[in-house]
Amino acid sequence: PPAVTRTNVITSPAFAACHLPYQPIGMAAAVLLPSLLLGKVREVTGSVVPCMVIHAWFNACYLLVIGV
């Protein structure tokens, strides 16, 4: 199987683009790699649950770093 599927390559940039109205371009672009990785996790596990857990952990760490 490919490292990244065509679906993931199409969906991840679209997901990053959805962040543009709310974040500066650099932050929106920074969403691309995590999106590709979470897409791969979804492909490998067949479930979105691990992706949700990883995403929640990432957001919690981000909030801790910025001091919210």
PDB file of N, CA and C in Angstrom:
ATOM      1  N   PRO A   1       0.840  -1.206   0.000  1.00  0.00           N
ATOM      2  CA  PRO A   1       0.000   0.000   0.000  1.00  0.00           C
ATOM      3  C   PRO A   1       0.875   1.256   0.000  1.00  0.00           C
ATOM      4  N   PRO A   2       0.382   2.329  -0.594  1.00  0.00           N
ATOM      5  CA  PRO A   2       1.169   3.565  -0.633  1.00  0.00           C
ATOM      6  C   PRO A   2       1.327   4.168   0.756  1.00  0.00           C
ATOM      7  N   ALA A   3       2.383   4.958   0.919  1.00  0.00           N
ATOM      8  CA  ALA A   3       2.614   5.639   2.187  1.00  0.00           C
ATOM      9  C   ALA A   3       1.455   6.576   2.509  1.00  0.00           C
ATOM     10  N   VAL A   4       0.971   7.263   1.482  1.00  0.00           N
ATOM     11  CA  VAL A   4      -0.166   8.170   1.637  1.00  0.00           C
ATOM     12  C   VAL A   4      -1.085   7.955   0.446  1.00  0.00           C
ATOM     13  N   THR A   5      -2.356   7.772   0.713  1.00  0.00           N
ATOM     14  CA  THR A   5      -3.298   7.525  -0.375  1.00  0.00           C
ATOM     15  C   THR A   5      -3.655   8.819  -1.106  1.00  0.00           C
ATOM     16  N   ARG A   6      -4.189   8.647  -2.290  1.00  0.00           N
ATOM     17  CA  ARG A   6      -4.617   9.795  -3.089  1.00  0.00           C
ATOM     18  C   ARG A   6      -5.701  10.587  -2.359  1.00  0.00           C
ATOM     19  N   THR A   7      -6.585   9.885  -1.689  1.00  0.00           N
ATOM     20  CA  THR A   7      -7.642  10.546  -0.928  1.00  0.00           C
ATOM     21  C   THR A   7      -7.054  11.449   0.149  1.00  0.00           C
ATOM     22  N   ASN A   8      -6.044  10.955   0.855  1.00  0.00           N
ATOM     23  CA  ASN A   8      -5.404  11.737   1.910  1.00  0.00           C
ATOM     24  C   ASN A   8      -4.686  12.948   1.314  1.00  0.00           C
ATOM     25  N   VAL A   9      -4.060  12.773   0.167  1.00  0.00           N
ATOM     26  CA  VAL A   9      -3.338  13.871  -0.496  1.00  0.00           C
ATOM     27  C   VAL A   9      -4.313  14.962  -0.950  1.00  0.00           C
ATOM     28  N   ILE A  10      -5.532  14.599  -1.284  1.00  0.00           N
ATOM     29  CA  ILE A  10      -6.545  15.575  -1.693  1.00  0.00           C
ATOM     30  C   ILE A  10      -7.210  16.212  -0.476  1.00  0.00           C
ATOM     31  N   THR A  11      -7.547  15.407   0.505  1.00  0.00           N
ATOM     32  CA  THR A  11      -8.294  15.880   1.668  1.00  0.00           C
ATOM     33  C   THR A  11      -7.469  16.766   2.593  1.00  0.00           C
ATOM     34  N   SER A  12      -6.218  16.419   2.833  1.00  0.00           N
ATOM     35  CA  SER A  12      -5.405  17.177   3.783  1.00  0.00           C
ATOM     36  C   SER A  12      -5.182  18.633   3.362  1.00  0.00           C
ATOM     37  N   PRO A  13      -4.812  18.909   2.113  1.00  0.00           N
ATOM     38  CA  PRO A  13      -4.699  20.329   1.728  1.00  0.00           C
ATOM     39  C   PRO A  13      -6.049  21.066   1.818  1.00  0.00           C
ATOM     40  N   ALA A  14      -7.126  20.374   1.495  1.00  0.00           N
ATOM     41  CA  ALA A  14      -8.448  21.001   1.613  1.00  0.00           C
ATOM     42  C   ALA A  14      -8.744  21.333   3.077  1.00  0.00           C
ATOM     43  N   PHE A  15      -8.396  20.420   3.973  1.00  0.00           N
ATOM     44  CA  PHE A  15      -8.586  20.650   5.406  1.00  0.00           C
ATOM     45  C   PHE A  15      -7.749  21.835   5.869  1.00  0.00           C
ATOM     46  N   ALA A  16      -6.497  21.896   5.425  1.00  0.00           N
ATOM     47  CA  ALA A  16      -5.623  23.024   5.783  1.00  0.00           C
ATOM     48  C   ALA A  16      -6.206  24.333   5.250  1.00  0.00           C
ATOM     49  N   ALA A  17      -6.726  24.308   4.035  1.00  0.00           N
ATOM     50  CA  ALA A  17      -7.320  25.511   3.447  1.00  0.00           C
ATOM     51  C   ALA A  17      -8.525  25.992   4.244  1.00  0.00           C
ATOM     52  N   CYS A  18      -9.249  25.081   4.855  1.00  0.00           N
ATOM     53  CA  CYS A  18     -10.411  25.455   5.676  1.00  0.00           C
ATOM     54  C   CYS A  18      -9.998  26.267   6.898  1.00  0.00           C
ATOM     55  N   HIS A  19      -8.732  26.175   7.297  1.00  0.00           N
ATOM     56  CA  HIS A  19      -8.240  26.938   8.441  1.00  0.00           C
ATOM     57  C   HIS A  19      -7.875  28.382   8.066  1.00  0.00           C
ATOM     58  N   LEU A  20      -7.778  28.682   6.784  1.00  0.00           N
ATOM     59  CA  LEU A  20      -7.346  30.015   6.340  1.00  0.00           C
ATOM     60  C   LEU A  20      -8.225  31.159   6.846  1.00  0.00           C
ATOM     61  N   PRO A  21      -9.539  31.005   6.884  1.00  0.00           N
ATOM     62  CA  PRO A  21     -10.340  32.138   7.369  1.00  0.00           C
ATOM     63  C   PRO A  21     -10.115  32.448   8.858  1.00  0.00           C
ATOM     64  N   TYR A  22      -9.563  31.502   9.604  1.00  0.00           N
ATOM     65  CA  TYR A  22      -9.462  31.650  11.045  1.00  0.00           C
ATOM     66  C   TYR A  22      -8.034  31.790  11.566  1.00  0.00           C
ATOM     67  N   GLN A  23      -7.057  31.475  10.728  1.00  0.00           N
ATOM     68  CA  GLN A  23      -5.660  31.473  11.170  1.00  0.00           C
ATOM     69  C   GLN A  23      -4.777  32.104  10.100  1.00  0.00           C
ATOM     70  N   PRO A  24      -3.621  32.643  10.516  1.00  0.00           N
ATOM     71  CA  PRO A  24      -2.665  33.130   9.520  1.00  0.00           C
ATOM     72  C   PRO A  24      -2.230  31.976   8.604  1.00  0.00           C
ATOM     73  N   ILE A  25      -1.756  32.308   7.432  1.00  0.00           N
ATOM     74  CA  ILE A  25      -1.413  31.292   6.429  1.00  0.00           C
ATOM     75  C   ILE A  25      -0.391  30.276   6.959  1.00  0.00           C
ATOM     76  N   GLY A  26       0.570  30.723   7.745  1.00  0.00           N
ATOM     77  CA  GLY A  26       1.569  29.802   8.297  1.00  0.00           C
ATOM     78  C   GLY A  26       0.961  28.767   9.220  1.00  0.00           C
ATOM     79  N   MET A  27       0.033  29.195  10.053  1.00  0.00           N
ATOM     80  CA  MET A  27      -0.631  28.258  10.964  1.00  0.00           C
ATOM     81  C   MET A  27      -1.532  27.300  10.184  1.00  0.00           C
ATOM     82  N   ALA A  28      -2.224  27.829   9.187  1.00  0.00           N
ATOM     83  CA  ALA A  28      -3.079  26.974   8.365  1.00  0.00           C
ATOM     84  C   ALA A  28      -2.237  25.934   7.635  1.00  0.00           C
ATOM     85  N   ALA A  29      -1.090  26.350   7.110  1.00  0.00           N
ATOM     86  CA  ALA A  29      -0.207  25.416   6.409  1.00  0.00           C
ATOM     87  C   ALA A  29       0.358  24.372   7.373  1.00  0.00           C
ATOM     88  N   ALA A  30       0.568  24.768   8.629  1.00  0.00           N
ATOM     89  CA  ALA A  30       1.108  23.842   9.620  1.00  0.00           C
ATOM     90  C   ALA A  30       0.136  22.709   9.940  1.00  0.00           C
ATOM     91  N   VAL A  31      -1.102  22.845   9.536  1.00  0.00           N
ATOM     92  CA  VAL A  31      -2.109  21.800   9.745  1.00  0.00           C
ATOM     93  C   VAL A  31      -1.913  20.644   8.763  1.00  0.00           C
ATOM     94  N   LEU A  32      -1.224  20.901   7.678  1.00  0.00           N
ATOM     95  CA  LEU A  32      -1.103  19.907   6.607  1.00  0.00           C
ATOM     96  C   LEU A  32      -0.435  18.608   7.066  1.00  0.00           C
ATOM     97  N   LEU A  33       0.720  18.694   7.687  1.00  0.00           N
ATOM     98  CA  LEU A  33       1.423  17.473   8.094  1.00  0.00           C
ATOM     99  C   LEU A  33       0.635  16.662   9.118  1.00  0.00           C
ATOM    100  N   PRO A  34       0.133  17.288  10.194  1.00  0.00           N
ATOM    101  CA  PRO A  34      -0.691  16.490  11.118  1.00  0.00           C
ATOM    102  C   PRO A  34      -1.907  15.858  10.436  1.00  0.00           C
ATOM    103  N   SER A  35      -2.495  16.583   9.481  1.00  0.00           N
ATOM    104  CA  SER A  35      -3.640  16.031   8.760  1.00  0.00           C
ATOM    105  C   SER A  35      -3.250  14.788   7.969  1.00  0.00           C
ATOM    106  N   LEU A  36      -2.100  14.846   7.297  1.00  0.00           N
ATOM    107  CA  LEU A  36      -1.624  13.675   6.556  1.00  0.00           C
ATOM    108  C   LEU A  36      -1.363  12.496   7.505  1.00  0.00           C
ATOM    109  N   LEU A  37      -0.762  12.794   8.649  1.00  0.00           N
ATOM    110  CA  LEU A  37      -0.461  11.730   9.618  1.00  0.00           C
ATOM    111  C   LEU A  37      -1.742  11.132  10.197  1.00  0.00           C
ATOM    112  N   LEU A  38      -2.698  11.978  10.554  1.00  0.00           N
ATOM    113  CA  LEU A  38      -3.961  11.460  11.089  1.00  0.00           C
ATOM    114  C   LEU A  38      -4.731  10.694  10.021  1.00  0.00           C
ATOM    115  N   GLY A  39      -4.629  11.133   8.778  1.00  0.00           N
ATOM    116  CA  GLY A  39      -5.250  10.383   7.684  1.00  0.00           C
ATOM    117  C   GLY A  39      -4.646   8.999   7.556  1.00  0.00           C
ATOM    118  N   LYS A  40      -3.337   8.914   7.719  1.00  0.00           N
ATOM    119  CA  LYS A  40      -2.659   7.613   7.669  1.00  0.00           C
ATOM    120  C   LYS A  40      -3.099   6.728   8.829  1.00  0.00           C
ATOM    121  N   VAL A  41      -3.217   7.324  10.012  1.00  0.00           N
ATOM    122  CA  VAL A  41      -3.698   6.558  11.173  1.00  0.00           C
ATOM    123  C   VAL A  41      -5.087   6.007  10.883  1.00  0.00           C
ATOM    124  N   ARG A  42      -5.946   6.819  10.294  1.00  0.00           N
ATOM    125  CA  ARG A  42      -7.302   6.363   9.941  1.00  0.00           C
ATOM    126  C   ARG A  42      -7.253   5.217   8.940  1.00  0.00           C
ATOM    127  N   GLU A  43      -6.380   5.331   7.956  1.00  0.00           N
ATOM    128  CA  GLU A  43      -6.261   4.282   6.944  1.00  0.00           C
ATOM    129  C   GLU A  43      -5.761   2.975   7.554  1.00  0.00           C
ATOM    130  N   VAL A  44      -4.790   3.073   8.445  1.00  0.00           N
ATOM    131  CA  VAL A  44      -4.192   1.874   9.040  1.00  0.00           C
ATOM    132  C   VAL A  44      -5.138   1.202  10.034  1.00  0.00           C
ATOM    133  N   THR A  45      -5.809   2.022  10.865  1.00  0.00           N
ATOM    134  CA  THR A  45      -6.652   1.446  11.921  1.00  0.00           C
ATOM    135  C   THR A  45      -8.079   1.159  11.467  1.00  0.00           C
ATOM    136  N   GLY A  46      -8.522   1.867  10.434  1.00  0.00           N
ATOM    137  CA  GLY A  46      -9.897   1.706   9.986  1.00  0.00           C
ATOM    138  C   GLY A  46     -10.900   2.403  10.887  1.00  0.00           C
ATOM    139  N   SER A  47     -10.411   3.264  11.777  1.00  0.00           N
ATOM    140  CA  SER A  47     -11.283   3.940  12.736  1.00  0.00           C
ATOM    141  C   SER A  47     -10.833   5.385  12.906  1.00  0.00           C
ATOM    142  N   VAL A  48     -11.797   6.273  13.175  1.00  0.00           N
ATOM    143  CA  VAL A  48     -11.455   7.661  13.471  1.00  0.00           C
ATOM    144  C   VAL A  48     -11.175   7.873  14.953  1.00  0.00           C
ATOM    145  N   VAL A  49     -11.492   6.887  15.787  1.00  0.00           N
ATOM    146  CA  VAL A  49     -11.307   7.042  17.235  1.00  0.00           C
ATOM    147  C   VAL A  49      -9.852   7.335  17.602  1.00  0.00           C
ATOM    148  N   PRO A  50      -8.872   6.566  17.103  1.00  0.00           N
ATOM    149  CA  PRO A  50      -7.484   6.919  17.428  1.00  0.00           C
ATOM    150  C   PRO A  50      -7.116   8.327  16.961  1.00  0.00           C
ATOM    151  N   CYS A  51      -7.654   8.744  15.837  1.00  0.00           N
ATOM    152  CA  CYS A  51      -7.392  10.095  15.329  1.00  0.00           C
ATOM    153  C   CYS A  51      -7.962  11.142  16.272  1.00  0.00           C
ATOM    154  N   MET A  52      -9.144  10.884  16.800  1.00  0.00           N
ATOM    155  CA  MET A  52      -9.760  11.815  17.738  1.00  0.00           C
ATOM    156  C   MET A  52      -8.935  11.932  19.019  1.00  0.00           C
ATOM    157  N   VAL A  53      -8.433  10.814  19.497  1.00  0.00           N
ATOM    158  CA  VAL A  53      -7.614  10.824  20.709  1.00  0.00           C
ATOM    159  C   VAL A  53      -6.314  11.591  20.474  1.00  0.00           C
ATOM    160  N   ILE A  54      -5.659  11.313  19.357  1.00  0.00           N
ATOM    161  CA  ILE A  54      -4.408  12.006  19.023  1.00  0.00           C
ATOM    162  C   ILE A  54      -4.668  13.498  18.845  1.00  0.00           C
ATOM    163  N   HIS A  55      -5.736  13.853  18.173  1.00  0.00           N
ATOM    164  CA  HIS A  55      -6.073  15.260  17.943  1.00  0.00           C
ATOM    165  C   HIS A  55      -6.332  15.967  19.277  1.00  0.00           C
ATOM    166  N   ALA A  56      -7.083  15.345  20.166  1.00  0.00           N
ATOM    167  CA  ALA A  56      -7.362  15.936  21.475  1.00  0.00           C
ATOM    168  C   ALA A  56      -6.069  16.131  22.266  1.00  0.00           C
ATOM    169  N   TRP A  57      -5.190  15.142  22.219  1.00  0.00           N
ATOM    170  CA  TRP A  57      -3.902  15.241  22.915  1.00  0.00           C
ATOM    171  C   TRP A  57      -3.081  16.388  22.336  1.00  0.00           C
ATOM    172  N   PHE A  58      -3.033  16.491  21.015  1.00  0.00           N
ATOM    173  CA  PHE A  58      -2.297  17.569  20.360  1.00  0.00           C
ATOM    174  C   PHE A  58      -2.843  18.933  20.780  1.00  0.00           C
ATOM    175  N   ASN A  59      -4.168  19.082  20.763  1.00  0.00           N
ATOM    176  CA  ASN A  59      -4.773  20.358  21.147  1.00  0.00           C
ATOM    177  C   ASN A  59      -4.502  20.685  22.607  1.00  0.00           C
ATOM    178  N   ALA A  60      -4.569  19.685  23.477  1.00  0.00           N
ATOM    179  CA  ALA A  60      -4.293  19.912  24.897  1.00  0.00           C
ATOM    180  C   ALA A  60      -2.849  20.371  25.095  1.00  0.00           C
ATOM    181  N   CYS A  61      -1.926  19.744  24.413  1.00  0.00           N
ATOM    182  CA  CYS A  61      -0.514  20.148  24.514  1.00  0.00           C
ATOM    183  C   CYS A  61      -0.326  21.566  23.993  1.00  0.00           C
ATOM    184  N   TYR A  62      -0.967  21.884  22.892  1.00  0.00           N
ATOM    185  CA  TYR A  62      -0.873  23.232  22.323  1.00  0.00           C
ATOM    186  C   TYR A  62      -1.386  24.268  23.323  1.00  0.00           C
ATOM    187  N   LEU A  63      -2.530  23.989  23.933  1.00  0.00           N
ATOM    188  CA  LEU A  63      -3.097  24.935  24.896  1.00  0.00           C
ATOM    189  C   LEU A  63      -2.199  25.090  26.118  1.00  0.00           C
ATOM    190  N   LEU A  64      -1.567  23.999  26.553  1.00  0.00           N
ATOM    191  CA  LEU A  64      -0.635  24.086  27.671  1.00  0.00           C
ATOM    192  C   LEU A  64       0.586  24.935  27.317  1.00  0.00           C
ATOM    193  N   VAL A  65       1.076  24.792  26.104  1.00  0.00           N
ATOM    194  CA  VAL A  65       2.256  25.538  25.674  1.00  0.00           C
ATOM    195  C   VAL A  65       1.958  27.037  25.588  1.00  0.00           C
ATOM    196  N   ILE A  66       0.796  27.395  25.048  1.00  0.00           N
ATOM    197  CA  ILE A  66       0.502  28.819  24.908  1.00  0.00           C
ATOM    198  C   ILE A  66      -0.041  29.416  26.199  1.00  0.00           C
ATOM    199  N   GLY A  67      -0.269  28.571  27.204  1.00  0.00           N
ATOM    200  CA  GLY A  67      -0.643  29.067  28.519  1.00  0.00           C
ATOM    201  C   GLY A  67      -2.108  29.415  28.710  1.00  0.00           C
ATOM    202  N   VAL A  68      -2.972  28.747  28.012  1.00  0.00           N
ATOM    203  CA  VAL A  68      -4.409  29.002  28.170  1.00  0.00           C
ATOM    204  C   VAL A  68      -4.945  28.233  29.350  1.00  0.00           C
TER     205      VAL A  68
END
